[in-house]
Coordinates of C-alpha atoms in Angstrom, one line a residue:
X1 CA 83.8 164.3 97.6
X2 CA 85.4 166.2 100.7
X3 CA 83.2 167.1 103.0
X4 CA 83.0 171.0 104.2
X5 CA 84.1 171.9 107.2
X6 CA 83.2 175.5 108.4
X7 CA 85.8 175.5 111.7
X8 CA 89.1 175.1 111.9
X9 CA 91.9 175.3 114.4
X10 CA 94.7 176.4 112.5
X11 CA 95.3 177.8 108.8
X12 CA 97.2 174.5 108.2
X13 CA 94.6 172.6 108.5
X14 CA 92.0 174.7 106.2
X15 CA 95.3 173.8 103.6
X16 CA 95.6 170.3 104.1
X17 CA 91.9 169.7 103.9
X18 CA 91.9 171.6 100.7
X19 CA 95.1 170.0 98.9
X20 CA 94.8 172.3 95.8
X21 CA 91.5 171.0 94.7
X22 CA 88.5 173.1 93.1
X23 CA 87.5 175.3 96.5
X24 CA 84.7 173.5 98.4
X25 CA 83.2 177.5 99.3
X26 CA 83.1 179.2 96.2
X27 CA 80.3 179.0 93.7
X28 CA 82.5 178.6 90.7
X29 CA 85.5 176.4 89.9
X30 CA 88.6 177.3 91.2
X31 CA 91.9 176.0 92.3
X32 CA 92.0 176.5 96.4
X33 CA 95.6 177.1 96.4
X34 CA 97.0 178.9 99.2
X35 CA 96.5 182.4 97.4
X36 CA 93.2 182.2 96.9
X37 CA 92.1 180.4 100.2
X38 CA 94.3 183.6 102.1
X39 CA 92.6 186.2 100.0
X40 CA 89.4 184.9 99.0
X41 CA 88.4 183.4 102.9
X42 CA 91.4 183.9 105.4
X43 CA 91.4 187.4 105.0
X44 CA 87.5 187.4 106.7
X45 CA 87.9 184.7 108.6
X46 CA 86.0 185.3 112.3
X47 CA 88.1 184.3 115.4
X48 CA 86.8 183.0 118.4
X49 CA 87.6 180.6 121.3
X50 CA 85.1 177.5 122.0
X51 CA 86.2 175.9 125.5
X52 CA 89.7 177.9 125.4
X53 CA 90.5 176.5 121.9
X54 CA 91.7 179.1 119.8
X55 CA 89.7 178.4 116.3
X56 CA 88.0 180.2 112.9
X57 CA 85.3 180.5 110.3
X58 CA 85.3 181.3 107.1
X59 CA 82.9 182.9 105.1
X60 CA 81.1 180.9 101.9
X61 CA 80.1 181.6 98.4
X62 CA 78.5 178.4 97.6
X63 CA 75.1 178.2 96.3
X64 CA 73.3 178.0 99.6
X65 CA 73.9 181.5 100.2
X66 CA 71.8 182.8 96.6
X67 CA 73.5 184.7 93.7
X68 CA 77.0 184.2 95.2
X69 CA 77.2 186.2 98.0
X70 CA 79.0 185.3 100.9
X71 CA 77.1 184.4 103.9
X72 CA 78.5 182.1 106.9
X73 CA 77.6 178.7 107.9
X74 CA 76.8 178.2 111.6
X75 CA 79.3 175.0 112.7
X76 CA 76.9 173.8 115.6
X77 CA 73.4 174.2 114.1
X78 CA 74.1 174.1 110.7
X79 CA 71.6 177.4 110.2
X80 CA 73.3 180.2 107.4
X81 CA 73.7 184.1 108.1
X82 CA 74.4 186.6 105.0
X83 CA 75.7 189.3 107.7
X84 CA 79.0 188.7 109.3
X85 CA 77.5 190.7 112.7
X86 CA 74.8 188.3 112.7
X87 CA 76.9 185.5 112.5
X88 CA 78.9 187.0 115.1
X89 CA 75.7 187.1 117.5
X90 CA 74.7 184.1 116.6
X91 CA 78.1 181.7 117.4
X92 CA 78.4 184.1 120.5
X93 CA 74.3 182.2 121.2
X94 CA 76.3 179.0 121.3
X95 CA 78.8 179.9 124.2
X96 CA 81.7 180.8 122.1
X97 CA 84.0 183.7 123.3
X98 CA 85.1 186.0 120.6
X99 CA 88.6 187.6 120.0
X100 CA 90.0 190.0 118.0
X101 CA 92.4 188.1 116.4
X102 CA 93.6 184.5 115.9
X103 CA 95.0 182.8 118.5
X104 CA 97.1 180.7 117.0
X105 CA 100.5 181.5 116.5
X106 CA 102.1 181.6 113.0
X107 CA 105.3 180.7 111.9
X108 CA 108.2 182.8 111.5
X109 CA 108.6 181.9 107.6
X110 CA 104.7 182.5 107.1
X111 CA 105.1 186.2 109.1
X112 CA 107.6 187.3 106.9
X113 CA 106.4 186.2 103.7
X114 CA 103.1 187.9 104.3
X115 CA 104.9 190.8 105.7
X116 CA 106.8 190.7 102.1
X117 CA 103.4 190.3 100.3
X118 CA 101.9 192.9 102.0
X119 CA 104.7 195.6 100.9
X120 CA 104.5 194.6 97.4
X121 CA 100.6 195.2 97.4
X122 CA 101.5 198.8 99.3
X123 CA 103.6 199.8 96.1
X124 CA 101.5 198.4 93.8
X125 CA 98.1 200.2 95.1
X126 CA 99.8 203.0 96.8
X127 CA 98.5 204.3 99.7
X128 CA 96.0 202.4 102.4
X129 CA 94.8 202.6 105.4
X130 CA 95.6 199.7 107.9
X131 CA 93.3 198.9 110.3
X132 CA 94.9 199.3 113.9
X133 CA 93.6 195.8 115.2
X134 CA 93.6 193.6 112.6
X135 CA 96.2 195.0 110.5
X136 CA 94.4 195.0 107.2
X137 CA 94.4 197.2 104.5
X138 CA 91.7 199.3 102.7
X139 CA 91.6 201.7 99.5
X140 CA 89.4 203.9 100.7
X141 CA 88.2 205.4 104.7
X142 CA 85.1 204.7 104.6
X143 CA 85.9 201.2 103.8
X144 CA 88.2 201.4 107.2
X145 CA 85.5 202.9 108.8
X146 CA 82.8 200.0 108.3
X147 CA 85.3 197.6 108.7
X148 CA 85.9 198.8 112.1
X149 CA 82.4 199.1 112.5
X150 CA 81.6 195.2 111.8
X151 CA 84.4 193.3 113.0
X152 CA 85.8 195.2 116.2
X153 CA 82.5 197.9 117.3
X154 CA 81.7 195.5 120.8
X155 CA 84.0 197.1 122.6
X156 CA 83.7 200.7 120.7
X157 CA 80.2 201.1 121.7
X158 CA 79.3 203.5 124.5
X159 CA 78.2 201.8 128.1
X160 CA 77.2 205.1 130.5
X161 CA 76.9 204.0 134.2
X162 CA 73.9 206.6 135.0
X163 CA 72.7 205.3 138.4
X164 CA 76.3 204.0 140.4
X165 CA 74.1 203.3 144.0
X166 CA 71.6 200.4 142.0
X167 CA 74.5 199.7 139.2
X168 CA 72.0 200.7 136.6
X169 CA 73.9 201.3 133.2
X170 CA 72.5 202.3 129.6
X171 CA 74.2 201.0 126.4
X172 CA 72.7 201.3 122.7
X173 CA 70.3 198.4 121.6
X174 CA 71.8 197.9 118.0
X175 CA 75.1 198.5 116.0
X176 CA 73.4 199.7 113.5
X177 CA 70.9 202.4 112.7
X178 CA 69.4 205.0 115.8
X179 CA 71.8 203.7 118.6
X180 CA 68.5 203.2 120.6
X181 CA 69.8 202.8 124.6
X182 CA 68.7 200.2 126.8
X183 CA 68.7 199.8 130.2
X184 CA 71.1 197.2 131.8
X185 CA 72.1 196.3 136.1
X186 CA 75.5 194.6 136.5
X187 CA 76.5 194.6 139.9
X188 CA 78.6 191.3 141.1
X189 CA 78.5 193.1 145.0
X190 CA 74.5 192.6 144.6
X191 CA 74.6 189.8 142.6
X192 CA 72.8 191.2 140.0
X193 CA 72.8 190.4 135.7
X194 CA 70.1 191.4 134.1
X195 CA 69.1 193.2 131.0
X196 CA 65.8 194.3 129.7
X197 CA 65.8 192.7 126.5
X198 CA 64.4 189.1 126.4
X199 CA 66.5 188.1 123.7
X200 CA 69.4 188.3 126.1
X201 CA 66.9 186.5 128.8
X202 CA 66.5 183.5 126.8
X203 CA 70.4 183.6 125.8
X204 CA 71.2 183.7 129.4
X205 CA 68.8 181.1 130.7
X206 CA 70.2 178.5 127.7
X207 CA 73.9 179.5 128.9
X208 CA 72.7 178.7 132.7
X209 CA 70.8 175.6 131.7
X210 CA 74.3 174.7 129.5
X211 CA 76.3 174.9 132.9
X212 CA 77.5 178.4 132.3
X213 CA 75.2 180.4 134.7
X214 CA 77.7 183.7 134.7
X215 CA 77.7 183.8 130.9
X216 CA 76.8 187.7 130.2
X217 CA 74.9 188.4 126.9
X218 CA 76.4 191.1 124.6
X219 CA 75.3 194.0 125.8
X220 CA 76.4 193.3 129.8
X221 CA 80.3 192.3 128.6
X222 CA 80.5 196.2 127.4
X223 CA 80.5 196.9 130.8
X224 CA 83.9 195.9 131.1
X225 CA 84.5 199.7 129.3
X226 CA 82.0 201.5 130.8
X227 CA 82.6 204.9 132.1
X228 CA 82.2 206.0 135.5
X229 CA 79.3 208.0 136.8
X230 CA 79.4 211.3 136.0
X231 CA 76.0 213.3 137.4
X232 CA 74.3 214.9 135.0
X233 CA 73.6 219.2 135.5
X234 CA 69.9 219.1 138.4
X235 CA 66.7 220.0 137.4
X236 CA 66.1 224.0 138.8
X237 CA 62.4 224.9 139.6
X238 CA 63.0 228.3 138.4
X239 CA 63.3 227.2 134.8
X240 CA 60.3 224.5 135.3
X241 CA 58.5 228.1 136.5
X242 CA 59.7 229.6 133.2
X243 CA 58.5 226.6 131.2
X244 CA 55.3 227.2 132.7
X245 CA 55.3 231.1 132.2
X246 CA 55.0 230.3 128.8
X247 CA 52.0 228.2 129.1
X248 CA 54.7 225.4 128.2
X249 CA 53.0 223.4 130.5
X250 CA 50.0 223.7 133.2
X251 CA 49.9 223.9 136.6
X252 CA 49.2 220.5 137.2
X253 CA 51.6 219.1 134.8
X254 CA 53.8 221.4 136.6
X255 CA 52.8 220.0 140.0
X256 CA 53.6 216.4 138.8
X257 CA 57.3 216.7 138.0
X258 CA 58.2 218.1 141.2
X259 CA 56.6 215.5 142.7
X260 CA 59.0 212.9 140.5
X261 CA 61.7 214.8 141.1
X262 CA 61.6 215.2 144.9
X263 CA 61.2 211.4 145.0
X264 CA 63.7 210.4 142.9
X265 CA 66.1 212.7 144.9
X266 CA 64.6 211.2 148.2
X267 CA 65.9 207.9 146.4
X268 CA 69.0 209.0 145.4
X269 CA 68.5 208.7 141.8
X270 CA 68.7 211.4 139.0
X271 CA 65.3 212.2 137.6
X272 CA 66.6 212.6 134.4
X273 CA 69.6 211.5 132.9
X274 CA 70.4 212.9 129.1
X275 CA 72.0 210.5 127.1
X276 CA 74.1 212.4 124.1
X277 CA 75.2 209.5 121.5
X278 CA 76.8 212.3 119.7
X279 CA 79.9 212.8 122.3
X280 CA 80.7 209.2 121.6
X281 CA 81.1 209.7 117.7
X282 CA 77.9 208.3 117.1
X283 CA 74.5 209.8 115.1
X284 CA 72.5 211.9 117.1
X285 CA 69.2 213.1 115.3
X286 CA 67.3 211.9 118.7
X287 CA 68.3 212.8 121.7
X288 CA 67.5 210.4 124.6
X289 CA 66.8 210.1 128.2
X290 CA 67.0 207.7 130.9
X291 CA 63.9 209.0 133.1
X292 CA 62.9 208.2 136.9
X293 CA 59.4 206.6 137.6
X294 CA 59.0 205.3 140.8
X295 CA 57.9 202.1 139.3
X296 CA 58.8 198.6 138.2
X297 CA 56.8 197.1 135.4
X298 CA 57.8 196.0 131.9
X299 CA 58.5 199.0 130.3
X300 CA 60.6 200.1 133.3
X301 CA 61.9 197.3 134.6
X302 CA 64.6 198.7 136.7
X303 CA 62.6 201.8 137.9
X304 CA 63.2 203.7 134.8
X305 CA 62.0 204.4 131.1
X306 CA 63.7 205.6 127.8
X307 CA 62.1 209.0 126.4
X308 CA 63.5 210.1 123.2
X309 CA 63.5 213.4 121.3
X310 CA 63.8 214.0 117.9
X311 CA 65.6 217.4 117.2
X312 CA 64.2 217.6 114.0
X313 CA 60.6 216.4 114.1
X314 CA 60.5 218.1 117.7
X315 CA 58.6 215.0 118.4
X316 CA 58.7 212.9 121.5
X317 CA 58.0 209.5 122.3
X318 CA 58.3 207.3 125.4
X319 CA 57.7 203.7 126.5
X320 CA 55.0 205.1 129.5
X321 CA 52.3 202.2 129.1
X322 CA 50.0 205.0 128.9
X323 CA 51.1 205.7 125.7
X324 CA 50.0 209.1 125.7
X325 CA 50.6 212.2 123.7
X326 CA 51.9 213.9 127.1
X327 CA 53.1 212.0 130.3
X328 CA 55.6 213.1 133.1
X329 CA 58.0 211.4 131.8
X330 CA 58.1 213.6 128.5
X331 CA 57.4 216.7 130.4
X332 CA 60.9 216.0 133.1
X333 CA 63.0 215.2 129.8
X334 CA 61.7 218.6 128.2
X335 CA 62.2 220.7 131.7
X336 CA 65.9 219.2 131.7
X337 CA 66.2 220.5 127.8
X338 CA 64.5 223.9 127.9
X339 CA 66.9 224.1 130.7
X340 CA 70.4 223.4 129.6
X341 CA 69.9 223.3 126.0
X342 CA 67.1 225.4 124.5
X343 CA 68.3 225.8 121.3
X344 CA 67.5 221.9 120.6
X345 CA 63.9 222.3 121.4
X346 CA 63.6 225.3 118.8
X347 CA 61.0 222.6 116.8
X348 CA 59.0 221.9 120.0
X349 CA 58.7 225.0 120.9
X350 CA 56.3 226.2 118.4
X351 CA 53.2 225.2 119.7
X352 CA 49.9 226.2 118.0
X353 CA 47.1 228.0 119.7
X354 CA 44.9 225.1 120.5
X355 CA 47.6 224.2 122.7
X356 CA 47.9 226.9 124.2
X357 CA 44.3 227.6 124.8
X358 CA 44.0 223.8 126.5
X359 CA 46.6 225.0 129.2
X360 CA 45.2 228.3 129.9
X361 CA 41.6 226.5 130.0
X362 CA 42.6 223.7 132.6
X363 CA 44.6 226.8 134.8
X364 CA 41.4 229.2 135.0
X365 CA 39.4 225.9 136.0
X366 CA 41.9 225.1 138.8
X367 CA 41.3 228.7 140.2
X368 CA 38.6 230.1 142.4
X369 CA 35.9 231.9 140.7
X370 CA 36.8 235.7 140.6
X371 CA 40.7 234.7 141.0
X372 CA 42.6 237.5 139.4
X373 CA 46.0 235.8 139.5
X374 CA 44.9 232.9 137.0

């Protein structure tokens, strides 16, 4: 029996390894002639380049991947992946570089016959949309859409530079679901790779080990698109006075953001930096915030924590390791909102009496007794 092979250099070679024979990646019999093999596996096929050598995958139907669904086989560890974006990770684990398309040249004779084939399918369906990278075609939009999504997102996800003087940039976690940001520094003039997830750690500690100490993990390469620095509006003290007008928060809450904010601008840092995923086409039920704290630890790790805000809920959460229901951090992120957009914290904003009376109690005990001004 021919062995499977899950990498291959050329389409040539997926053929001649085939030579019309039931299809070694397909659950049930069928002829692998060229037809099938291009529409059934070529059409999906993953390119990548492993020590400059242009090569591709192909996804699987066999058994191994459970009631016929196509999963991938991994061609250095032998492990299988159902997604094709984890599979993408995952060969990306192994040093290879991915590209958008195949690197490897076709013939004339092929180009035009696909080009042929490809019109006839046009009149037959009628309209589709063509991908603009790939160049295939899809029935539907949404179909577009995902596919975009899957095989060509790296390089259309978001990467905000928010702190230019210590190269600090934030990028989302995920491709998928709340576009959670993280906090990356890339700065080759301070020598400087590092992101806070230890996933990407370990990845970059194997590549370094590997002989490839400059290998980046996923999230640092975006910052070959990132977009320049662009200060976000400053935090007034006449709208933190407002906020605290309205019993919003207390004086000493009060106290301790202009305290953060004064050294953060001693440092030459924004205090708080919004982060709206929805200017870069992508959900936005939480708004977030890259947030000052004068610290290093491992929930800031470059000086700075995520808060986000939920405009629905009105809820808040941070990563302070106090992991209390109200920190600084949470109170700068709301004095930045209530100041340039109030309308999103129309949920927040309804706080109950006992809230209420807890600030008013704290400022009368910060006063002198007889104090008419508290």
């Amino acid at each position: 029996m021919t062995e499977r092979v899950f990498v291959f250099v050329d389409e040539e070679e997926l053929f001649s390894v085939m030579k019309d024979l039931d299809c070694l990646y397909c659950r049930n019999p069928v002829t692998a002639s060229k037809h099938h093999l291009k529409k059934r596996h070529l059409r999906f096929a993953v390119y990548y380049k492993d020590s400059g050598i242009g090569k591709f995958s192909i996804p699987c139907y066999c058994s191994d991947g459970g009631h016929g669904r196509s999963h991938w086989h991994c061609p250095m560890c032998s492990k299988i992946l159902q997604r094709t974006k984890d599979y993408k990770i995952h060969i990306t684990n192994h040093g290879v570089e991915m590209t958008d398309k195949s690197t490897v040249e076709l013939q004339p004779t092929t180009v035009l016959l696909e080009s042929q084939q490809t019109d006839n399918e046009d009149k037959t369906l009628g309209n589709k949309s063509a991908c603009q990278k790939c160049g295939i075609f899809f029935t539907t939009t949404s179909n577009l859409r995902r596919h975009e999504r899957l095989q060509h997102s790296q390089n259309q996800q978001p990467m905000l530079c928010i702190d230019a003087k210590n190269a600090i940039y934030v990028t989302p976690k995920d491709l998928h679901g709340p576009r959670v940001p993280i906090h990356i520094r890339k700065s080759f003039a301070l020598q400087i790779l590092l992101c806070e997830l230890e996933e990407c750690w370990d990845f970059m500690k194997a590549q370094a080990q590997s002989g490839n100490p400059g290998k980046e993990c996923r999230h640092l390469v975006r910052t070959n698109h990132a977009q320049h620095y662009v200060p976000p509006p400053p935090l007034c003290v006449s709208s933190l006075e407002e906020m605290t007008d309205k019993h919003l928060l207390s004086i000493s809450e009060k106290q301790e953001c202009q305290e953060m904010n004064s050294r953060a601008c001693l440092e030459g840092a924004d205090c708080v930096y919004p982060i709206f995923w929805g200017e870069h086409d992508l959900p936005e039920r939480c708004v977030y915030f890259s947030v000052y704290t004068d610290l290093k630890d491992k929930w800031c790790q470059f000086g700075r924590t995520r808060v986000s805000f939920d405009t629905k809920s009105g809820s808040w959460k941070c990563l302070c390791e106090h992991k209390r229901n109200r920190c600084v951090h949470k109170h700068l992120s709301m004095w930045w909102l209530f100041q340039e957009h109030p309308r999103l914290l129309q949920n927040a904003l309804d706080i109950n009496a006992e809230r209420v009376d807890v600030v008013m109690d704290e400022e009368v005990k910060m006063c002198p007794e007889g104090d008419n001004l508290c």
